[in-house]
Coordinates of C-alpha atoms in Angstrom, one line a residue:
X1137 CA 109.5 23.5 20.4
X1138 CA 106.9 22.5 18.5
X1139 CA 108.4 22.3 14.5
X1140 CA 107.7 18.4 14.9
X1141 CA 103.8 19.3 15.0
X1142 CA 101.6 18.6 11.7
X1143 CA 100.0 21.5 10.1
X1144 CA 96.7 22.8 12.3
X1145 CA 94.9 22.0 8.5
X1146 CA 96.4 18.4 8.2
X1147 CA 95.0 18.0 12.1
X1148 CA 91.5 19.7 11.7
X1149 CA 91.6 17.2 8.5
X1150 CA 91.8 14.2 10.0
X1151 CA 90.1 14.8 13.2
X1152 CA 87.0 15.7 11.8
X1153 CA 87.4 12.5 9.3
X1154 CA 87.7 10.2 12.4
X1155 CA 84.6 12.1 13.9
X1156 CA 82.2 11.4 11.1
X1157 CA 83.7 8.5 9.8
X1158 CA 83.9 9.8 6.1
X1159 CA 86.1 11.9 4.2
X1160 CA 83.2 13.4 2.5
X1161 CA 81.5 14.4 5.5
X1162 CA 84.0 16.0 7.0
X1163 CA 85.3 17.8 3.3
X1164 CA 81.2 18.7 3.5
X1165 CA 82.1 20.1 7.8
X1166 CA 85.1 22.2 6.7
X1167 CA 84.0 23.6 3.3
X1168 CA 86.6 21.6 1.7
X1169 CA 86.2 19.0 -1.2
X1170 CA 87.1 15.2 0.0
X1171 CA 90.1 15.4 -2.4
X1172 CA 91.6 18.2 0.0
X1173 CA 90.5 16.0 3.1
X1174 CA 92.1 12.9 1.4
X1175 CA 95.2 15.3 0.7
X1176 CA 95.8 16.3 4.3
X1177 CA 95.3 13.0 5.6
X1178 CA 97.9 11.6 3.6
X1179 CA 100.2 13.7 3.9
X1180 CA 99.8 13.3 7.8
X1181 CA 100.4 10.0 7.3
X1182 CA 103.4 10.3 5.3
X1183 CA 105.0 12.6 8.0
X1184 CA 103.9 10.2 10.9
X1185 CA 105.4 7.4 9.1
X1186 CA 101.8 5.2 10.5
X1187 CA 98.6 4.5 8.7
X1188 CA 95.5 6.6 10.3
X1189 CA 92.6 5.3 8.4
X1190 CA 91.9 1.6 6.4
X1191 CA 90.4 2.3 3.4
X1192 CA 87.4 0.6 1.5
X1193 CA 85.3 0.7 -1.0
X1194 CA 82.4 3.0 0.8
X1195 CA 84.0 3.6 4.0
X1196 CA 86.6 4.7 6.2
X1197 CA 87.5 3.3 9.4
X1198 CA 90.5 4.2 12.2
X1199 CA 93.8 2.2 12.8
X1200 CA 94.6 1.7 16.5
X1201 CA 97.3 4.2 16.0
X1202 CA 94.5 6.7 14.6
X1203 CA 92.3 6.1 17.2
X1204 CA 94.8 7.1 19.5
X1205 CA 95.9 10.1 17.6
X1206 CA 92.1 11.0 17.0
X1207 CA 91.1 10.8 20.9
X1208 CA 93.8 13.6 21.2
X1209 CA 92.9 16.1 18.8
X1210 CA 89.9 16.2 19.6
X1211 CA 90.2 17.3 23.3
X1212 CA 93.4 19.3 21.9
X1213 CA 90.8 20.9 19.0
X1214 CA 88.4 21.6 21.8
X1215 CA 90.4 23.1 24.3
X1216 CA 91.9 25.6 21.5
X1217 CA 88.4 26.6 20.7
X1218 CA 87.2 26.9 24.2
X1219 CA 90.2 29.6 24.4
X1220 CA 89.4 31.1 21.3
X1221 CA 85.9 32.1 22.2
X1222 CA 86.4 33.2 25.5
X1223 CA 89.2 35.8 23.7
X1224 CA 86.8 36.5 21.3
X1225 CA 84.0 36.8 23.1
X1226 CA 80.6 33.9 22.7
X1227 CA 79.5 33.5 19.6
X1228 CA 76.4 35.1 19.1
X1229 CA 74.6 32.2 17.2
X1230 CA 73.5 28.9 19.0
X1231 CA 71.9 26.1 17.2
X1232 CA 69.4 23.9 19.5
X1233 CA 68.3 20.9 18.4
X1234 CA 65.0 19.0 19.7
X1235 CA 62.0 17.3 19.1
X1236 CA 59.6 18.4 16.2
X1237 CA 56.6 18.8 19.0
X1238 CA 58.3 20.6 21.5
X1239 CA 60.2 23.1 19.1
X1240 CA 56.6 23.4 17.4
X1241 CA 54.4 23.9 20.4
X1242 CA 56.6 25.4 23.0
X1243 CA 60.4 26.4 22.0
X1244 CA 59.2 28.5 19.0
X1245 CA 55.9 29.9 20.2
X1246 CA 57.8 31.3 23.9
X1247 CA 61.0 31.9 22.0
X1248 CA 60.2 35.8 21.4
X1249 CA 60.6 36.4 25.0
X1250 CA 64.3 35.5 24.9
X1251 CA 64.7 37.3 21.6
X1252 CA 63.5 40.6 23.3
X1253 CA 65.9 40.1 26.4
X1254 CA 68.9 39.4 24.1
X1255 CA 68.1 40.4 20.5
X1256 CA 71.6 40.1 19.8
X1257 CA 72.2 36.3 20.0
X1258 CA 70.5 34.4 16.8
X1259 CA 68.9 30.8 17.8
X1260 CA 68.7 28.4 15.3
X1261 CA 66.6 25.2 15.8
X1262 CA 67.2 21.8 14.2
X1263 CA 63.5 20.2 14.6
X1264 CA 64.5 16.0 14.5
X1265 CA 63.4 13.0 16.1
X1266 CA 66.9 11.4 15.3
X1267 CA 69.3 11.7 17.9
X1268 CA 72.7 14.0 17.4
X1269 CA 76.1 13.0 18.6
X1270 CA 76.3 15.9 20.8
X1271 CA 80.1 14.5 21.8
X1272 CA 81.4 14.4 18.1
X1273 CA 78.8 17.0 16.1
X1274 CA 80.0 20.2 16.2
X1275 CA 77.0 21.7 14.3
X1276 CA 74.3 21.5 17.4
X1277 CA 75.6 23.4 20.4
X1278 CA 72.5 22.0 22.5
X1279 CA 69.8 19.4 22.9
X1280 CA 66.4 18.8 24.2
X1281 CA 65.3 15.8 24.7
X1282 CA 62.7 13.9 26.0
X1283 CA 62.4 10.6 28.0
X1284 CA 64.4 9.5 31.4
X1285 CA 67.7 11.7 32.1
X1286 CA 70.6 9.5 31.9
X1287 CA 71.6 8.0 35.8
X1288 CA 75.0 9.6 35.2
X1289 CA 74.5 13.6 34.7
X1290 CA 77.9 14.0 33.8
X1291 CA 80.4 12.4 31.3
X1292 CA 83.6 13.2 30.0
X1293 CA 82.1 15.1 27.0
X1294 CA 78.3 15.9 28.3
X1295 CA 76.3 17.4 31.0
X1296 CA 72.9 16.3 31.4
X1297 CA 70.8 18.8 32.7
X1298 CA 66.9 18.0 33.7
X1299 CA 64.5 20.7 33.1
X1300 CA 61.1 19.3 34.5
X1301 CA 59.2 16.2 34.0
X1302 CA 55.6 16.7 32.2
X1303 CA 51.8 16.4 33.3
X1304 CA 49.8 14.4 30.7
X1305 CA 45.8 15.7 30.8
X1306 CA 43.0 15.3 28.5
X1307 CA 42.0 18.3 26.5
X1308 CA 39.6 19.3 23.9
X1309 CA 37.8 22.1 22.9
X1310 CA 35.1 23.8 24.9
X1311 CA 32.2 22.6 22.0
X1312 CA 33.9 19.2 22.4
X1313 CA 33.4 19.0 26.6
X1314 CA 29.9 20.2 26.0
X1315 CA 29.0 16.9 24.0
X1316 CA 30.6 14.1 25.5
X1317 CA 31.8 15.1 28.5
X1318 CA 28.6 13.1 30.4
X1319 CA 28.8 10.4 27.2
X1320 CA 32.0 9.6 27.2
X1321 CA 31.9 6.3 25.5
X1322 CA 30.7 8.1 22.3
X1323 CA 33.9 10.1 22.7
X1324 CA 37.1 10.3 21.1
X1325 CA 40.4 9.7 22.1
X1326 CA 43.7 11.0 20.4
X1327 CA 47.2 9.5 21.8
X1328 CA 50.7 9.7 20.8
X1329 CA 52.6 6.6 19.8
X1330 CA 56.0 7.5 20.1
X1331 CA 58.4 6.1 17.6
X1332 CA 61.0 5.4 20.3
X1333 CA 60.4 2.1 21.1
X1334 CA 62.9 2.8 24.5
X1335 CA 60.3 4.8 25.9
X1336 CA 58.4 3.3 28.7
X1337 CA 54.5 2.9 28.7
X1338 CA 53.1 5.8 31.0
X1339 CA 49.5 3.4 31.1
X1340 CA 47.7 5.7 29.0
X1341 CA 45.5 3.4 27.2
X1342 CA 44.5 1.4 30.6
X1343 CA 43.7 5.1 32.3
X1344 CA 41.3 5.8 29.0
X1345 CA 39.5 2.2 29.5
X1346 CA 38.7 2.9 33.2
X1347 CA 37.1 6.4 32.6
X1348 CA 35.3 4.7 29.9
X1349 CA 33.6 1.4 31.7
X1350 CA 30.7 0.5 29.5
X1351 CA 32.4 0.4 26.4
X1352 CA 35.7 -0.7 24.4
X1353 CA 37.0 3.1 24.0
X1354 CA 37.5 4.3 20.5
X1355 CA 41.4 5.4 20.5
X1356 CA 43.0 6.7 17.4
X1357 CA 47.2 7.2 17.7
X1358 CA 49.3 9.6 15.7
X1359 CA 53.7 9.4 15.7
X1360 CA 54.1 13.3 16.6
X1361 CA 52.5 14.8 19.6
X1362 CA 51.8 18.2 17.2
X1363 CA 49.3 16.1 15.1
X1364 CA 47.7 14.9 18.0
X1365 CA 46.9 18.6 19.3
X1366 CA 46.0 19.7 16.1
X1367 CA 43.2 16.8 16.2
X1368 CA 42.1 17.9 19.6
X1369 CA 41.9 21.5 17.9
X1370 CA 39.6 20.8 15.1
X1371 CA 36.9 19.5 17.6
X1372 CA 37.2 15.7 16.2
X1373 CA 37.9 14.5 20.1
X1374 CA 40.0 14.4 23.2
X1375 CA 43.9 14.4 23.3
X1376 CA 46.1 13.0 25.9
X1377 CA 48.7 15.0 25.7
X1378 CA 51.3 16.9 27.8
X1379 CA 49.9 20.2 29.1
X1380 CA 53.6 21.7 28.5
X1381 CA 52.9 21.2 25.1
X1382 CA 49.0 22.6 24.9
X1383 CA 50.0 25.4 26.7
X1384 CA 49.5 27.9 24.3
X1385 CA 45.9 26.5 23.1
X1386 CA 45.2 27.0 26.8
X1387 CA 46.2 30.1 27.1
X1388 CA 44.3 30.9 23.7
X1389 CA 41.2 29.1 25.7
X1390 CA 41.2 27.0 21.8
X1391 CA 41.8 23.8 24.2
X1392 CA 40.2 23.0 27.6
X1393 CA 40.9 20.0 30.5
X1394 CA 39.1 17.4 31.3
X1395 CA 36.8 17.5 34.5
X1396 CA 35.6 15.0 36.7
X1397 CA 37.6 11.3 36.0
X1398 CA 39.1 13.2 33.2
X1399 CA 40.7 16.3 35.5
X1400 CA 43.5 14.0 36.9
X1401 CA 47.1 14.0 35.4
X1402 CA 49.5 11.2 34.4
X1403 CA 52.8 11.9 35.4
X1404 CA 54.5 11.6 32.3
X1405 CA 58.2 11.7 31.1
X1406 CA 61.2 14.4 31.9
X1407 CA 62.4 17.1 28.9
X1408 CA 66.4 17.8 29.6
X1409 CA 69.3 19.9 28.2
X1410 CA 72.4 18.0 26.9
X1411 CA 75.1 20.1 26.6
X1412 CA 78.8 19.4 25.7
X1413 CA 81.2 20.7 27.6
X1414 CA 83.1 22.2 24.6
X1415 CA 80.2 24.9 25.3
X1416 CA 79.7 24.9 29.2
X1417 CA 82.3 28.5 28.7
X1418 CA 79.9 30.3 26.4
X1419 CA 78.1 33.1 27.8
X1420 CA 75.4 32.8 24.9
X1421 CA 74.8 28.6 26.1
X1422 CA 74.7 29.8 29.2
X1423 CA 71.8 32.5 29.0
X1424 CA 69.5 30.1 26.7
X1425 CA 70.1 27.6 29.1
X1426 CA 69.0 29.7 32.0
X1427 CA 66.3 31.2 30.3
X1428 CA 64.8 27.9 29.5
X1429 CA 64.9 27.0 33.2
X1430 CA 63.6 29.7 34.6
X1431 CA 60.3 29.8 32.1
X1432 CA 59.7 26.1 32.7
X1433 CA 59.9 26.7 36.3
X1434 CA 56.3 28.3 35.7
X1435 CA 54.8 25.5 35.0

């Protein structure tokens, strides 16, 4: 029935190829070198009688007829592997990937709780501020991110899952409140200038200015929210930063809110889960995934 079939080598080959565009990525995916990859692909090509990839100098890109044939190993790849584990049982390693701020100041420091309810599953983390190709990378079973939830929750290949949108205060540390908190225009103030441009402006810098009236404010801006805490932590002012992310310092009693004009939140942006469907089977996804709810439920 099915002696007309390429090898499952040649197929894992070139589906991974199409994926990341390069034979050498995907020689680098499979533990292969790219003359095996190269090797398998033509020979797939051979059998099929068609040309998969054009080839040039520096890259690789898909014929019509290898698009077509790549859309359909790739579900066909999936499925198989969705079978697999579920005979097999989840693996027991899941790789997140989110922000360098959040995996600093709240994944890794509340991650010991989920390690002591399931010490058997190993969690990986891929701090970036890049986004992953959650559809086509294979290597991330997970995402956090940060900004507005897509207005469709569900494609084909993902599930977007929000987790809770964020209350921005103004903290410092308890010495700090104790100087300028009745001289504020002497004070201060540490923000976080996102890198993602897409991000819309929460009004930050216009709530600063109306808490400090007399004066132009002195506002100094840093790319990652972790550098702005850190500021707020050695006493050199006031950060306006999530209180998901200060958390800890609070806690600790290290960092403090704001009283008075300052007590008030900005309603900030949403954190959400991405997760590929290839993984929505997986008993280990599925208890991270509900263990991250249910702690930022707390808050």
């Amino acid at each position: 029935m099915f002696q007309q079939l390429p090898s499952l080598n040649a197929i894992k080959a070139f589906e991974s190829a199409a994926r990341l565009n390069s034979f050498k990525d995907a020689a680098n995916e499979l533990n292969v070198t790219p003359t095996a990859i190269s090797h398998q692909i033509r020979t797939l090509e051979d059998s099929l009688k068609i040309r998969l990839f054009e080839r040039k100098t520096r890259a690789v890109t898909l014929t019509k007829e290898g698009e077509l044939l790549a859309a359909s190993a790739n579900q066909s790849l999936q499925d198989l592997l969705s079978t697999v584990n579920q005979l097999k049982g989840s693996p027991r390693t899941l790789t997140i990937s989110t922000t360098s701020s959040f995996a600093a100041m709240w994944l890794v420091p509340n991650l010991a709780g989920f390690q002591q309810q399931h010490p058997d599953i190993d969690i990986q983390i891929r701090a970036e501020e890049s986004l992953i190709d959650m559809e086509h990378d294979r290597r991330v079973d997970m995402a956090i991110r940060y900004g507005e939830p897509p207005k469709q929750l569900e494609t084909k290949a993902l599930i977007h899952q929000p987790l809770i949108q964020e209350s921005i205060g103004f903290f410092a540390t308890p010495d700090y409140w104790k100087k300028h908190s009745k001289n504020t225009s002497e004070a201060v103030f540490f923000c976080t200038q996102w890198k993602n441009s897409k991000l819309p402006n929460l009004g930050i810098e216009e709530t600063i200015k109306s808490i400090v009236e007399d004066t132009q404010p002195n506002i100094r801006y840093f790319h990652d929210e972790n550098l702005t805490a850190q500021a707020a932590l050695s006493g050199q002012g006031i950060a306006i930063i999530s209180q998901l992310a200060v958390e800890n310092s609070i806690k600790n009693g290290w960092l403090t809110q704001g009283t008075d004009k300052m007590a008030t939140p900005i309603t900030g942006l949403h954190y959400y889960l991405v997760i590929p469907k290839r993984v929505q089977t997986n008993q280990t996804a599925m208890r991270f995934k509900e263990w991250l709810q249910s702690m930022l439920a707390k808050n």
